[in-house]
mmCIF file of C-alpha atoms and ligand atoms in Angstrom:
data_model
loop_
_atom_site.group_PDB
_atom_site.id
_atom_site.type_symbol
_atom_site.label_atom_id
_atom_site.label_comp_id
_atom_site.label_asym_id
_atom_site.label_seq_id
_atom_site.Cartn_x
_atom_site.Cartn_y
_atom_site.Cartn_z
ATOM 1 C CA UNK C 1 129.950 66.680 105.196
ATOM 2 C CA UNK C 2 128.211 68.635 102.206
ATOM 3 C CA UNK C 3 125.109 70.228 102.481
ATOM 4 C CA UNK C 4 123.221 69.804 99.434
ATOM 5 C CA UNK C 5 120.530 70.504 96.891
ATOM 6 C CA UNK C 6 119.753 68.049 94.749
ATOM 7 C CA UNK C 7 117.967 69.941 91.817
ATOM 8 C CA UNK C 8 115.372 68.374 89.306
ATOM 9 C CA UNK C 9 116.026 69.913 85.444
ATOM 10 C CA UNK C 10 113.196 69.994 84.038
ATOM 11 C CA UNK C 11 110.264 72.046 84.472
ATOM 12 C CA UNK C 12 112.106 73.300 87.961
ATOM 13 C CA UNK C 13 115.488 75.196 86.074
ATOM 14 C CA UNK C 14 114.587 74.970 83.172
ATOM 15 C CA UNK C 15 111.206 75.467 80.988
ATOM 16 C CA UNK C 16 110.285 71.945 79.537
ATOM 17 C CA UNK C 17 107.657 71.715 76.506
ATOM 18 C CA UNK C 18 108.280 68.008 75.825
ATOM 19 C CA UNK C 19 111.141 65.948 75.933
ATOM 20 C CA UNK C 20 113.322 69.548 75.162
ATOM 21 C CA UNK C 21 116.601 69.401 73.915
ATOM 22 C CA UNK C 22 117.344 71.296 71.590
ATOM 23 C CA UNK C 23 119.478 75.238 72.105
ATOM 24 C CA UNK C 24 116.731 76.749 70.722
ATOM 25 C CA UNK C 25 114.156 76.035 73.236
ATOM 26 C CA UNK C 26 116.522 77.073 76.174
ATOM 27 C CA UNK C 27 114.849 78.728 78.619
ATOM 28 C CA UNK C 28 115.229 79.126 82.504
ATOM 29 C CA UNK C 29 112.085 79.318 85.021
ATOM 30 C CA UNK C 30 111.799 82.804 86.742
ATOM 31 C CA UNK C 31 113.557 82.829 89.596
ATOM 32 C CA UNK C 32 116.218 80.008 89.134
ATOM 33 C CA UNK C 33 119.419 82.638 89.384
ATOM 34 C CA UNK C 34 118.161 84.598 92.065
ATOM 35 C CA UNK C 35 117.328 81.486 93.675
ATOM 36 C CA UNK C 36 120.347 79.390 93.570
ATOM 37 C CA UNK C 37 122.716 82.546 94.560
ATOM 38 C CA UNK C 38 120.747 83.034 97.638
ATOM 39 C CA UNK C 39 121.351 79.121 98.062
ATOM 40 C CA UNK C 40 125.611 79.434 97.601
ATOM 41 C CA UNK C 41 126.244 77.631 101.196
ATOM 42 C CA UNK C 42 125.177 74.477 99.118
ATOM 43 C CA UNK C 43 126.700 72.206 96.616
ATOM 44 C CA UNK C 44 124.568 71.864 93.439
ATOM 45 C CA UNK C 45 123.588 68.343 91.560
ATOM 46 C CA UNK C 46 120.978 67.991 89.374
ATOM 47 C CA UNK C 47 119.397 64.529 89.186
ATOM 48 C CA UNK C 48 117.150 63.973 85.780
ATOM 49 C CA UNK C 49 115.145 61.867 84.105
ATOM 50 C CA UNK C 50 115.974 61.889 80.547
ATOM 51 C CA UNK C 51 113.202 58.870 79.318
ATOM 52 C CA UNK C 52 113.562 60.922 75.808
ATOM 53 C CA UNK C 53 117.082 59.159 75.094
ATOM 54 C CA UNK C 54 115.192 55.729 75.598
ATOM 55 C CA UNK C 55 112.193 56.363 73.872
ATOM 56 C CA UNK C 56 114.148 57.283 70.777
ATOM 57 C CA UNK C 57 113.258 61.346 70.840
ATOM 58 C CA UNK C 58 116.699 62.799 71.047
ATOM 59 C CA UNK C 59 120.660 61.064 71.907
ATOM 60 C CA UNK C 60 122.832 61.116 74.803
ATOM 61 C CA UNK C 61 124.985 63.332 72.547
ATOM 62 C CA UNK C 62 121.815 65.743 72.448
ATOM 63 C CA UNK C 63 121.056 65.825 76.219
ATOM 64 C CA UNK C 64 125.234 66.331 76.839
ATOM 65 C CA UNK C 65 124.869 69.339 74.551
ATOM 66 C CA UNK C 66 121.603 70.713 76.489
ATOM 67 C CA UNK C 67 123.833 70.343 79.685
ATOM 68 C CA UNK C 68 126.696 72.134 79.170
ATOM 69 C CA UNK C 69 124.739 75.299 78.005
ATOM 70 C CA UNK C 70 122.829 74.860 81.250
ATOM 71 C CA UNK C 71 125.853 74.610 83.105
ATOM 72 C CA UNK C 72 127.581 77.954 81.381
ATOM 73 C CA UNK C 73 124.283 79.817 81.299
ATOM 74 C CA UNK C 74 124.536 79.260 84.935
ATOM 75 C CA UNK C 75 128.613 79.640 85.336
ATOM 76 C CA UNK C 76 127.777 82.955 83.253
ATOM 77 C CA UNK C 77 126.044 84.133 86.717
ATOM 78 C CA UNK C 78 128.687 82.558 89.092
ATOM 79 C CA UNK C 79 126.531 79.588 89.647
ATOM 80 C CA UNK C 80 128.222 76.233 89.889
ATOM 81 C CA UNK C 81 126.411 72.655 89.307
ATOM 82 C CA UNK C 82 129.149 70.109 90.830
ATOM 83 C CA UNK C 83 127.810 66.841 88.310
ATOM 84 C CA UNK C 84 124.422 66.504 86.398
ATOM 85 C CA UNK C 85 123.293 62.517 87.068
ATOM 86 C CA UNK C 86 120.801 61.214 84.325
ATOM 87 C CA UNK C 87 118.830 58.363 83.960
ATOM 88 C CA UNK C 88 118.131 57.421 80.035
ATOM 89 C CA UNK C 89 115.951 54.754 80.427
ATOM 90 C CA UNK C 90 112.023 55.302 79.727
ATOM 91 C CA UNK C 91 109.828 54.239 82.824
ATOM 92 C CA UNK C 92 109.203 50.615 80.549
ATOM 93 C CA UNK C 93 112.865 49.637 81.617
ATOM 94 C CA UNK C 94 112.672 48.859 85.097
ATOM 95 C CA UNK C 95 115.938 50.577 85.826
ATOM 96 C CA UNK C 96 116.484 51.754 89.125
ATOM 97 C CA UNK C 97 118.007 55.383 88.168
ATOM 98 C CA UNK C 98 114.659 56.681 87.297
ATOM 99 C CA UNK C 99 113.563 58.935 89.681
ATOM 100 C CA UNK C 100 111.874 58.404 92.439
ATOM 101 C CA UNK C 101 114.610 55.274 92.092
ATOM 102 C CA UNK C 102 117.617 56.620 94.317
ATOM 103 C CA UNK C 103 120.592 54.818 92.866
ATOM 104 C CA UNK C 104 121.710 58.100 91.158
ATOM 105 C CA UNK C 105 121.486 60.059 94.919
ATOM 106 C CA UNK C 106 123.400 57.078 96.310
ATOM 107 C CA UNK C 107 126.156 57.528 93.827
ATOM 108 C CA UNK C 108 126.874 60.835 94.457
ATOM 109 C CA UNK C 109 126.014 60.328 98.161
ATOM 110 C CA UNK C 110 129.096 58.061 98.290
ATOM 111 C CA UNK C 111 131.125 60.052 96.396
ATOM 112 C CA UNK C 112 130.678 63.610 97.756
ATOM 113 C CA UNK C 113 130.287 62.836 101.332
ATOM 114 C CA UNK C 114 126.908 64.059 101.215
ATOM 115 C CA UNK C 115 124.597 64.906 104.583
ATOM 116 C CA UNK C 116 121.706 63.837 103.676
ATOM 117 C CA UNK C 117 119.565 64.938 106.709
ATOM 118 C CA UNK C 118 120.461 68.409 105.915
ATOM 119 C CA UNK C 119 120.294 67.871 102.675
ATOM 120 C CA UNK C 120 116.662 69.355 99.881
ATOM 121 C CA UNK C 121 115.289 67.952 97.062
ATOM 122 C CA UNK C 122 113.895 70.582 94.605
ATOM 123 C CA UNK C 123 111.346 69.306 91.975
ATOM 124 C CA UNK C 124 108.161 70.102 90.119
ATOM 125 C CA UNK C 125 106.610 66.262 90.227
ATOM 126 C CA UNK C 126 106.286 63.698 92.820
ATOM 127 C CA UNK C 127 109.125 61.310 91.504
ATOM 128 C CA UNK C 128 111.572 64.330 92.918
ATOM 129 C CA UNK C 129 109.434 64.618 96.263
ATOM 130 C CA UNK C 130 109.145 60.649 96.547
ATOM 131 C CA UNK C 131 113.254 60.681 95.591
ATOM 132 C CA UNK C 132 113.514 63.010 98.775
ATOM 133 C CA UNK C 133 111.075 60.337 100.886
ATOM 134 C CA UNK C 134 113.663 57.637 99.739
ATOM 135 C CA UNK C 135 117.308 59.206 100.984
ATOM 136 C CA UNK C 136 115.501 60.746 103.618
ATOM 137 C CA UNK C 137 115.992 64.495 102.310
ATOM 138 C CA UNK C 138 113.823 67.534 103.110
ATOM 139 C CA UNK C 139 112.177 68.256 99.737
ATOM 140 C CA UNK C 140 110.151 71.414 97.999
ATOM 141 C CA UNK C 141 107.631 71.163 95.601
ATOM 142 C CA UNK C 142 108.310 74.119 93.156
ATOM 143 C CA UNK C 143 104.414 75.112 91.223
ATOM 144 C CA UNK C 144 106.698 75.962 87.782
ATOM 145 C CA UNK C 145 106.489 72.725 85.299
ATOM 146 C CA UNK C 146 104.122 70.064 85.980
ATOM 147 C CA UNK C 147 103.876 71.323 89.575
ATOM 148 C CA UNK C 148 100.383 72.465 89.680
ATOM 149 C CA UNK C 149 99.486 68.827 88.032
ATOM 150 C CA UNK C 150 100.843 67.147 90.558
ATOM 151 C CA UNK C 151 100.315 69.113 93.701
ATOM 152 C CA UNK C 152 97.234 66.712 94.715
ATOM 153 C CA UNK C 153 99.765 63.356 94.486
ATOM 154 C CA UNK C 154 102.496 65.208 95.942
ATOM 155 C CA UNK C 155 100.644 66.649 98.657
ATOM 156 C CA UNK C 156 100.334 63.383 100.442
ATOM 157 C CA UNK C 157 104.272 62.944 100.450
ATOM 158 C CA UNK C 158 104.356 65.593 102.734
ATOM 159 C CA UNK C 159 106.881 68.209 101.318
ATOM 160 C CA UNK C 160 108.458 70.737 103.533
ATOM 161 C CA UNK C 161 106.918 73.551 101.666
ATOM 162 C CA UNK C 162 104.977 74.349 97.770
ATOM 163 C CA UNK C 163 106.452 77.512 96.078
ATOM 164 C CA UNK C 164 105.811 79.339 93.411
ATOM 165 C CA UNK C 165 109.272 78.886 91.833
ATOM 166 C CA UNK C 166 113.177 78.187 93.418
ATOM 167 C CA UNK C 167 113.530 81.817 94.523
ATOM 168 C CA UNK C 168 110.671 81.486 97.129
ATOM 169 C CA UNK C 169 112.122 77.779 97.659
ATOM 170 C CA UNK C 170 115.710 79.345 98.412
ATOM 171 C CA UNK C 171 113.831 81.582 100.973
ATOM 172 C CA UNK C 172 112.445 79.094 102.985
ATOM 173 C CA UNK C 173 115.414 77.164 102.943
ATOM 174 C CA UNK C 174 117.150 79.894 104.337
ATOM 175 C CA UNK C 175 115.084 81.462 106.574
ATOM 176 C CA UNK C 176 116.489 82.731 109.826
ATOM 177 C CA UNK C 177 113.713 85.113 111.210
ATOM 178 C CA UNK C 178 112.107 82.654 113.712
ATOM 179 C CA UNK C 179 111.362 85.697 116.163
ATOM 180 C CA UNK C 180 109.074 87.475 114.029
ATOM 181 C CA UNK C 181 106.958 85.076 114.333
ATOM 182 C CA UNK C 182 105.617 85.607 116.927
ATOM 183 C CA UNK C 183 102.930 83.412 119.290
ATOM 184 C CA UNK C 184 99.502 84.566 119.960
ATOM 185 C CA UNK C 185 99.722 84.907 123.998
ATOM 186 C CA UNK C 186 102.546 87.230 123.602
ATOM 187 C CA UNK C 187 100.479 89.086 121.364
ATOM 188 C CA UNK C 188 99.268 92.113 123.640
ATOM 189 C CA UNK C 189 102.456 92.797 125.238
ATOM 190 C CA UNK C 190 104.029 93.260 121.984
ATOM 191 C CA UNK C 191 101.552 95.683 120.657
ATOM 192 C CA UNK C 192 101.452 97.610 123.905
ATOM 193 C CA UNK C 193 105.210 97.858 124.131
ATOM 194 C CA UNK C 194 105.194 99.162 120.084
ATOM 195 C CA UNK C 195 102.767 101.587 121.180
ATOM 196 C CA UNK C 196 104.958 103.127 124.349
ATOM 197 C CA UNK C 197 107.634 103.666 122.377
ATOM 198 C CA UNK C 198 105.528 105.374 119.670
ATOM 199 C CA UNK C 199 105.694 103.206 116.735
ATOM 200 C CA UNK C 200 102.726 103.791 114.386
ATOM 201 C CA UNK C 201 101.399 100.234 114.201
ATOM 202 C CA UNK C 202 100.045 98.887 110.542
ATOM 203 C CA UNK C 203 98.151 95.043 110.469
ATOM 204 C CA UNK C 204 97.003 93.594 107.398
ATOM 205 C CA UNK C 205 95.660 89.400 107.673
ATOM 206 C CA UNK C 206 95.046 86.944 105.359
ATOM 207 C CA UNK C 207 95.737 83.441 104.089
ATOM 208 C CA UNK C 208 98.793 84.058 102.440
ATOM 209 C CA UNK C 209 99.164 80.509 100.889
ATOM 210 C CA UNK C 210 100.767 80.326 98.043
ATOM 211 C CA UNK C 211 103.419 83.945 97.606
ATOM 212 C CA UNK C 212 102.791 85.929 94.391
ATOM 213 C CA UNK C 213 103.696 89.073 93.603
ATOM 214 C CA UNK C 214 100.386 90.488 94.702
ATOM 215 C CA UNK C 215 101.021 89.749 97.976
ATOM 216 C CA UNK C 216 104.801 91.234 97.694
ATOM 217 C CA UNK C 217 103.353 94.582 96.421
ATOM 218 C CA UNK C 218 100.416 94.700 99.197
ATOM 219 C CA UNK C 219 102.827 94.037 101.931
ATOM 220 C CA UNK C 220 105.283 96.582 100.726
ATOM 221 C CA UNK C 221 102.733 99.616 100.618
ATOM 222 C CA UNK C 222 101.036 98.358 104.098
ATOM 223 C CA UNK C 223 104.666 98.618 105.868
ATOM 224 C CA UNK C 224 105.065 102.588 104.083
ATOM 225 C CA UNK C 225 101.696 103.140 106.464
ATOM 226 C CA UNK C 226 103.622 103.288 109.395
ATOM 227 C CA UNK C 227 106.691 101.873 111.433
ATOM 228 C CA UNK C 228 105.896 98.351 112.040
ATOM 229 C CA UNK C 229 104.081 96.148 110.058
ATOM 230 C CA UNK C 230 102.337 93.018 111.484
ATOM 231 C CA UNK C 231 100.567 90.180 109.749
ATOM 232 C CA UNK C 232 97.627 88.015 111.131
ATOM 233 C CA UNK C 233 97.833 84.925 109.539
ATOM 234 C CA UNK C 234 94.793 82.743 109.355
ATOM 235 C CA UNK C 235 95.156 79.361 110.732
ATOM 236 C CA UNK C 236 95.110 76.091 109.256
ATOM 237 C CA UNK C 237 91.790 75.053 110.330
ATOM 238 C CA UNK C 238 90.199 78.557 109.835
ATOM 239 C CA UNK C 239 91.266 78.411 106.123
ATOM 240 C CA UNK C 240 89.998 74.825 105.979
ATOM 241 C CA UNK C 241 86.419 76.244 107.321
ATOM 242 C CA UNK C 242 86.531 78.852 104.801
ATOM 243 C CA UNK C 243 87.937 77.195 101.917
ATOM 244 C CA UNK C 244 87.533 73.470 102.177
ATOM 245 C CA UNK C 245 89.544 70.496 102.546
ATOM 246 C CA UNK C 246 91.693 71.030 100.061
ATOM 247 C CA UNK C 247 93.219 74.425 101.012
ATOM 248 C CA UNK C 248 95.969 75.832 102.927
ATOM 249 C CA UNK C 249 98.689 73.829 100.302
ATOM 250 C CA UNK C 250 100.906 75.530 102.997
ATOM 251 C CA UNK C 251 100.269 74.838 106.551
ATOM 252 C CA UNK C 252 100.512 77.807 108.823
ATOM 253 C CA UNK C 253 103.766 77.607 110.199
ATOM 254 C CA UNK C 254 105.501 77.646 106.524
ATOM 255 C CA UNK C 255 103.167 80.319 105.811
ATOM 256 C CA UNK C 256 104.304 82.308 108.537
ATOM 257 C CA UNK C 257 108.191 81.819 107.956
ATOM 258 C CA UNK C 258 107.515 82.691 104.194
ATOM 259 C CA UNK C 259 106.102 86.185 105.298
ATOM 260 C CA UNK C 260 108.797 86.370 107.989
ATOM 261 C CA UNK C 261 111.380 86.147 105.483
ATOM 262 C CA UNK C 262 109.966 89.858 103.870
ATOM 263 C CA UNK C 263 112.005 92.216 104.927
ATOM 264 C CA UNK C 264 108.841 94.746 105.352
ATOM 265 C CA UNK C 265 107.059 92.418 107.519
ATOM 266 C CA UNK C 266 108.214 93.002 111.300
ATOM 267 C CA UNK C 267 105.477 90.437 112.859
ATOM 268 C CA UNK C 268 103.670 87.629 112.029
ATOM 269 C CA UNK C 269 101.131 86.132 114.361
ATOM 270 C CA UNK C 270 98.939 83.176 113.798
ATOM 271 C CA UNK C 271 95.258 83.358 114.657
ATOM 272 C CA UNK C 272 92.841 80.783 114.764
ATOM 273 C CA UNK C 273 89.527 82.701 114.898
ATOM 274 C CA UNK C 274 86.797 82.927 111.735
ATOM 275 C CA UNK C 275 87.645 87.062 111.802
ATOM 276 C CA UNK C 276 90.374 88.901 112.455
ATOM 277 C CA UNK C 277 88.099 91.295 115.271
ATOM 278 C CA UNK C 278 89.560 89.756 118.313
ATOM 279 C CA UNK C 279 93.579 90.220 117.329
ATOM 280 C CA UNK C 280 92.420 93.737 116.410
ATOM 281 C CA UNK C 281 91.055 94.678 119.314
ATOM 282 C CA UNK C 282 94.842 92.436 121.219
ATOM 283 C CA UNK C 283 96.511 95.156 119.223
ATOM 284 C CA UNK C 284 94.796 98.593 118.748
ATOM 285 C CA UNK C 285 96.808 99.147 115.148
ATOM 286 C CA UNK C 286 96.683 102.540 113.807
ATOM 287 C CA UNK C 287 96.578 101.775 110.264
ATOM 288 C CA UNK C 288 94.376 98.558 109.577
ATOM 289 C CA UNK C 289 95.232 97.384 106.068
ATOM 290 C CA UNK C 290 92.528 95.902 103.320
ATOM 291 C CA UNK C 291 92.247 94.964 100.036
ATOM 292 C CA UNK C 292 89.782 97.114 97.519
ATOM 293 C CA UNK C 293 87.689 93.832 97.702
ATOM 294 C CA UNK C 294 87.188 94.630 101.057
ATOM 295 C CA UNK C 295 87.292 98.767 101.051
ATOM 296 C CA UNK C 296 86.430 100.730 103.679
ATOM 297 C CA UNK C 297 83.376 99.350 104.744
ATOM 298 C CA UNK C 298 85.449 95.825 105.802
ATOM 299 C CA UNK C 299 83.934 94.373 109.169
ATOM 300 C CA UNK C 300 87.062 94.883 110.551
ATOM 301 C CA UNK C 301 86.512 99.002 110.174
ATOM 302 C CA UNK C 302 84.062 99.247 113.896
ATOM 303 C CA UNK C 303 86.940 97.793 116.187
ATOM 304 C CA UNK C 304 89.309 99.757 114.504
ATOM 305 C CA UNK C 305 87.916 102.672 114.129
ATOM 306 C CA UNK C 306 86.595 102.296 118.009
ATOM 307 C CA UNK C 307 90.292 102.870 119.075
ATOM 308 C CA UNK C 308 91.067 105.361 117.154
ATOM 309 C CA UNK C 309 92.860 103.855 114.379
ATOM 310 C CA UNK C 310 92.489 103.944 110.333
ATOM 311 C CA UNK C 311 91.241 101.997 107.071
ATOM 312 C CA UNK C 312 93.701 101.479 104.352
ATOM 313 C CA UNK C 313 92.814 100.285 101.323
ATOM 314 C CA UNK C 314 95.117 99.178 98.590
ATOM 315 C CA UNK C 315 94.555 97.833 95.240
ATOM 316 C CA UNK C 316 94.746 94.317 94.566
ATOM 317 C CA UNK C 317 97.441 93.596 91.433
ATOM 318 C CA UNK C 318 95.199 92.357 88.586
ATOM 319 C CA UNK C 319 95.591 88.831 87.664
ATOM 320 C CA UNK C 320 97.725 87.863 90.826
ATOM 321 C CA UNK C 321 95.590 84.976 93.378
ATOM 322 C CA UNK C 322 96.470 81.872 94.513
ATOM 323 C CA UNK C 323 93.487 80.288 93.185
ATOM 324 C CA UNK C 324 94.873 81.573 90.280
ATOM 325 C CA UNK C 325 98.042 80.245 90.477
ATOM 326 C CA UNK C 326 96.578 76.398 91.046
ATOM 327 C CA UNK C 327 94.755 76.638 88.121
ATOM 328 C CA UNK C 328 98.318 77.010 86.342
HETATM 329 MG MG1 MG O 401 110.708 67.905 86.329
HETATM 330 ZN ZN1 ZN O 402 117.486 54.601 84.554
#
């Protein structure tokens, strides 16, 4: 049986201003090549609406065109698409191809020997996530396209994760780091352990919803403070307290596999609390990580300080927020 990914085209590979077509408006989201090579165990489809054949915008003979540069910009980086599946109806037709219709999925389903259990759905709206819902596919909601437009809607078909783009999608399809996460009660004897075998411990906590660069860069220069780096993650509910309803888009165990998957991150642990003051007093860290929002003067400083450990500050990247990110 094939493991698959059934991809969305546009606004997920490739950048879509309208019903695009044409050579000349080629472009591929950031993140699509690195994304799908990390994703090589799987066999490729793309499944696509193409409404701008019925509505009169552009031919078949256009959108056939479109494809195969697609397919050798893609070949070009040893990426292989196995068939592209298109509906060309517009939504007025009542055809049952058009996404989140599944008679496209069911006809390469039957044709590929397809495992659908195991199988994603990548997409930017929620006609991929609800296509997903239908063949009974794990699906991720990718933030490039009309992803921030839709998150609300797609939110309540419960995808398995929101990224930014299909190279944080391909890491949390991939992820294989389940024991650095690790769970709160074990906490203490992992930090005391660390600490006999004189490893200079660094935390840093946060919400960590949506990944951006910012956080990438923050990470990075928290692990070169010492051996071992470990994340607090804030908790669902503790977000929810401090952000409203509406926030984590992640809940906290995707959060904490999407850190995981860092290679500079050694720990992740999950903490429920309003403050971070009870994990750092669990763990004693040396170096105690915070954004120049924060600076020195964070109320995390006293318990650190009290045992003997440091204040870090780094500078946040300008620009780079989730908030900022949702407002696309
Ligand atoms: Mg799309
Ligand atoms: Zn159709």
């Amino acid at each position: 049986m094939t493991k698959t990914i059934f991809l969305d085209r546009d606004g997920t590979l490739v950048v879509d201003p309208g019903y695009v077509y044409k050579i000349k408006d080629f472009k591929l989201h950031e993140g699509v090549i690195e994304g799908l090579k990390k994703l090589k165990d799987f066999t490729f489809f793309v499944i696509t609406n193409q409404s701008g054949i019925g509505r009169g915008h552009f031919t078949e003979k256009d959108m056939h065109i479109f494809n195969n540069h697609l397919l050798d910009e893609l070949k070009n980086h040893d990426i292989k698409i196995k068939e592209i599946y298109f509906c060309p109806h517009s939504p007025y037709d009542g055809c049952d191809c058009r996404k989140p219709g599944d008679k496209l999925a069911r006809e390469a389903y039957k044709k590929h020997d397809i495992d659908l259990k195991n199988s994603w759905v990548i997409g930017d709206t929620k006609l991929d996530c609800g296509l997903a819902k239908k063949i009974g596919a794990k699906s991720i909601h990718v933030l490039t396209g009309y992803g921030v437009k839709h998150l609300d809607e797609v939110k309540e078909l419960n995808p398995s994760y929101i990224a930014a783009n299909i190279d944080q999608a391909a890491d949390f399809i991939t992820f294989k780091n389940e024991k650095k996460i690790i769970p709160r009660e074990k906490i203490v004897a992992l930090a005391e352990r660390l600490k006999k075998e004189g490893k200079k411990m660094v935390t840093i906590n946060g919400a960590f919803d949506i990944l951006h660069k910012g956080h990438a860069k923050i990470l990075k220069e928290a692990k070169k403070q010492g051996d071992i780096l470990i994340v607090g993650l804030n908790s669902d509910s503790s977000i929810r307290a401090n952000k409203g309803p509406k926030r984590p888009v992640n809940n906290q165990e995707s959060r904490a596999k999407m850190l995981a998957a860092f290679s500079f991150v050694d720990y992740v642990v999950i903490f429920d609390e309003k403050t971070p003051l009870k994990l750092l007093e669990e763990i004693k860290p040396n170096i105690h990580v915070n954004g120049s929002e924060y600076g020195e003067d964070c109320i995390e400083a006293p318990i650190v300080k009290k045992y003997g450990g440091k204040i870090y500050v780094v500078s946040l990247l300008e620009g780079c927020s989730t908030t900022g990110i949702l407002r696309g």
